GROMACS .gro file of C-alpha atoms in nm:
model
  160
    1LEU     CA    1  -1.386   0.487  -0.012
    2ILE     CA    2  -1.610   0.341  -0.292
    3ILE     CA    3  -1.295   0.298  -0.516
    4LEU     CA    4  -1.108   0.145  -0.237
    5VAL     CA    5  -1.392  -0.107  -0.153
    6ILE     CA    6  -1.450  -0.214  -0.520
    7PHE     CA    7  -1.084  -0.269  -0.590
    8LEU     CA    8  -1.032  -0.459  -0.260
    9ILE     CA    9  -1.301  -0.692  -0.357
   10LEU     CA   10  -1.179  -0.742  -0.706
   11MET     CA   11  -0.824  -0.790  -0.582
   12GLN     CA   12  -0.934  -1.062  -0.332
   13VAL     CA   13  -1.077  -1.248  -0.596
   14PHE     CA   14  -0.776  -1.248  -0.833
   15TYR     CA   15  -0.546  -1.313  -0.537
   16ILE     CA   16  -0.748  -1.621  -0.442
   17LEU     CA   17  -0.763  -1.749  -0.810
   18SER     CA   18  -0.382  -1.691  -0.835
   19HIS     CA   19  -0.305  -1.948  -0.554
   20TYR     CA   20  -0.015  -1.746  -0.449
   21PRO     CA   21   0.151  -1.977  -0.182
   22VAL     CA   22   0.206  -1.741   0.093
   23SER     CA   23   0.035  -1.439   0.270
   24PHE     CA   24   0.037  -1.104   0.114
   25ILE     CA   25   0.270  -0.950   0.379
   26GLU     CA   26   0.511  -1.256   0.375
   27SER     CA   27   0.562  -1.212   0.000
   28GLN     CA   28   0.599  -0.830   0.032
   29LEU     CA   29   0.872  -0.844   0.302
   30SER     CA   30   1.063  -1.141   0.200
   31PHE     CA   31   1.376  -0.936   0.072
   32SER     CA   32   1.487  -1.253  -0.107
   33GLY     CA   33   1.488  -1.326  -0.485
   34ASP     CA   34   1.518  -1.697  -0.402
   35ILE     CA   35   1.183  -1.699  -0.180
   36ILE     CA   36   0.990  -1.523  -0.451
   37LYS     CA   37   1.129  -1.742  -0.734
   38SER     CA   38   1.026  -2.046  -0.526
   39HIS     CA   39   0.680  -1.894  -0.485
   40PHE     CA   40   0.657  -1.842  -0.859
   41SER     CA   41   0.789  -2.198  -0.949
   42ILE     CA   42   0.479  -2.369  -0.800
   43MET     CA   43   0.231  -2.151  -0.987
   44THR     CA   44   0.092  -2.244  -1.315
   45GLU     CA   45   0.097  -1.991  -1.605
   46ALA     CA   46  -0.285  -1.933  -1.556
   47GLN     CA   47  -0.215  -1.867  -1.185
   48LEU     CA   48   0.066  -1.619  -1.265
   49ASN     CA   49  -0.175  -1.441  -1.493
   50TYR     CA   50  -0.431  -1.409  -1.225
   51TYR     CA   51  -0.145  -1.280  -0.995
   52ILE     CA   52  -0.064  -1.025  -1.256
   53ALA     CA   53  -0.419  -0.914  -1.301
   54TRP     CA   54  -0.417  -0.860  -0.917
   55LEU     CA   55  -0.116  -0.641  -0.954
   56PHE     CA   56  -0.291  -0.421  -1.210
   57LEU     CA   57  -0.604  -0.390  -0.990
   58ASP     CA   58  -0.380  -0.287  -0.703
   59TYR     CA   59  -0.325   0.041  -0.882
   60GLY     CA   60  -0.688   0.124  -0.849
   61PHE     CA   61  -0.671   0.027  -0.479
   62MET     CA   62  -0.354   0.253  -0.447
   63ILE     CA   63  -0.556   0.559  -0.565
   64GLY     CA   64  -0.844   0.459  -0.336
   65TYR     CA   65  -0.647   0.439  -0.011
   66GLY     CA   66  -0.404   0.721  -0.109
   67LEU     CA   67  -0.703   0.956  -0.151
   68LEU     CA   68  -0.880   0.815   0.157
   69LEU     CA   69  -0.572   0.870   0.385
   70PHE     CA   70  -0.512   1.222   0.231
   71THR     CA   71  -0.874   1.329   0.276
   72LEU     CA   72  -0.918   1.182   0.626
   73ALA     CA   73  -0.595   1.375   0.732
   74LEU     CA   74  -0.690   1.687   0.571
   75MET     CA   75  -1.043   1.684   0.718
   76SER     CA   76  -0.905   1.599   1.056
   77LEU     CA   77  -0.671   1.890   1.050
   78ARG     CA   78  -0.925   2.143   0.922
   79LYS     CA   79  -1.144   2.070   1.216
   80ILE     CA   80  -0.888   2.218   1.458
   81LYS     CA   81  -0.990   2.563   1.505
   82GLU     CA   82  -0.691   2.741   1.630
   83GLU     CA   83  -0.364   2.787   1.424
   84SER     CA   84  -0.095   2.601   1.599
   85SER     CA   85   0.238   2.448   1.503
   86LEU     CA   86   0.073   2.110   1.531
   87LYS     CA   87  -0.172   2.205   1.262
   88LYS     CA   88   0.091   2.365   1.045
   89PHE     CA   89   0.320   2.057   1.070
   90GLY     CA   90   0.029   1.831   1.039
   91TYR     CA   91  -0.028   1.929   0.691
   92TYR     CA   92   0.292   1.741   0.592
   93PHE     CA   93   0.135   1.410   0.722
   94THR     CA   94  -0.150   1.469   0.471
   95LEU     CA   95   0.091   1.354   0.208
   96PHE     CA   96   0.189   1.038   0.370
   97GLY     CA   97  -0.115   0.843   0.219
   98PRO     CA   98  -0.041   0.955  -0.142
   99ILE     CA   99   0.339   0.887  -0.079
  100ALA     CA  100   0.260   0.532   0.039
  101ALA     CA  101   0.045   0.473  -0.267
  102CYS     CA  102   0.336   0.593  -0.493
  103CYS     CA  103   0.570   0.365  -0.307
  104ASP     CA  104   0.322   0.090  -0.359
  105GLY     CA  105   0.310   0.160  -0.735
  106ILE     CA  106   0.695   0.146  -0.759
  107GLU     CA  107   0.697  -0.184  -0.575
  108ASN     CA  108   0.436  -0.321  -0.818
  109VAL     CA  109   0.665  -0.221  -1.119
  110PHE     CA  110   0.936  -0.456  -0.963
  111ILE     CA  111   0.689  -0.738  -0.903
  112LEU     CA  112   0.575  -0.704  -1.262
  113LEU     CA  113   0.939  -0.715  -1.370
  114MET     CA  114   0.992  -1.037  -1.179
  115THR     CA  115   0.677  -1.195  -1.330
  116SER     CA  116   0.831  -1.133  -1.668
  117ASN     CA  117   1.104  -1.394  -1.590
  118PRO     CA  118   0.987  -1.571  -1.281
  119ALA     CA  119   1.270  -1.817  -1.257
  120GLY     CA  120   1.559  -1.588  -1.356
  121PHE     CA  121   1.490  -1.239  -1.255
  122PRO     CA  122   1.781  -1.053  -1.069
  123ASP     CA  123   1.762  -1.096  -0.690
  124ALA     CA  124   1.815  -0.705  -0.652
  125TRP     CA  125   1.450  -0.673  -0.800
  126ALA     CA  126   1.318  -0.863  -0.506
  127ILE     CA  127   1.515  -0.664  -0.251
  128THR     CA  128   1.402  -0.331  -0.422
  129HIS     CA  129   1.043  -0.457  -0.429
  130SER     CA  130   1.063  -0.533  -0.057
  131THR     CA  131   1.219  -0.207   0.023
  132PHE     CA  132   0.941  -0.012  -0.133
  133ALA     CA  133   0.684  -0.223   0.029
  134LEU     CA  134   0.844  -0.153   0.376
  135ILE     CA  135   0.857   0.213   0.308
  136LYS     CA  136   0.486   0.193   0.185
  137PHE     CA  137   0.388   0.040   0.508
  138ILE     CA  138   0.578   0.292   0.726
  139PHE     CA  139   0.410   0.593   0.541
  140MET     CA  140   0.077   0.416   0.539
  141PHE     CA  141   0.065   0.325   0.920
  142THR     CA  142   0.217   0.670   1.011
  143ALA     CA  143  -0.069   0.839   0.810
  144ILE     CA  144  -0.328   0.613   1.008
  145GLY     CA  145  -0.153   0.682   1.331
  146PHE     CA  146  -0.155   1.058   1.263
  147ILE     CA  147  -0.523   1.054   1.160
  148ILE     CA  148  -0.605   0.880   1.484
  149VAL     CA  149  -0.380   1.095   1.712
  150ILE     CA  150  -0.504   1.436   1.563
  151ASN     CA  151  -0.870   1.319   1.617
  152LEU     CA  152  -0.800   1.217   1.967
  153ILE     CA  153  -0.633   1.546   2.037
  154ARG     CA  154  -0.932   1.734   1.860
  155LEU     CA  155  -1.184   1.530   2.070
  156SER     CA  156  -1.000   1.587   2.395
  157LYS     CA  157  -0.995   1.968   2.332
  158LYS     CA  158  -1.372   1.956   2.232
  159SER     CA  159  -1.470   1.772   2.560
  160SER     CA  160  -1.263   2.006   2.793
   0.00000   0.00000   0.00000
């Protein structure tokens, strides 16, 4: 949690300094090289460098949220006393946080490639970047949903 908070704060500073022209989600799920090129075209070199620094800080954030989701899912499952198929199957969900973080890392590789040639990168890089972003969000939100559901199940069994 500490790693997550530290990197989130640092990332916010660099994202603000970069003056990236659209929201984080909007850029991640654009699926368009032309749209991302238009974003980069209005940024100065200094702003682009802040954006690149933000991307590198994101790797620390990935470690933080990947470990946090893994730990919360694992701790939640371990609090279920009886051995059940839900508990056994649930251990697969503990991997969703780290998988999301890995997809985030791959996504950032493509963003870094795009920043190496902001006006002329292949459009396929933008599509690949957005695809990994979408996969990341699916795994991340599934992990969060699993943690919530497993704890609701655990609490309902505890109260009854």
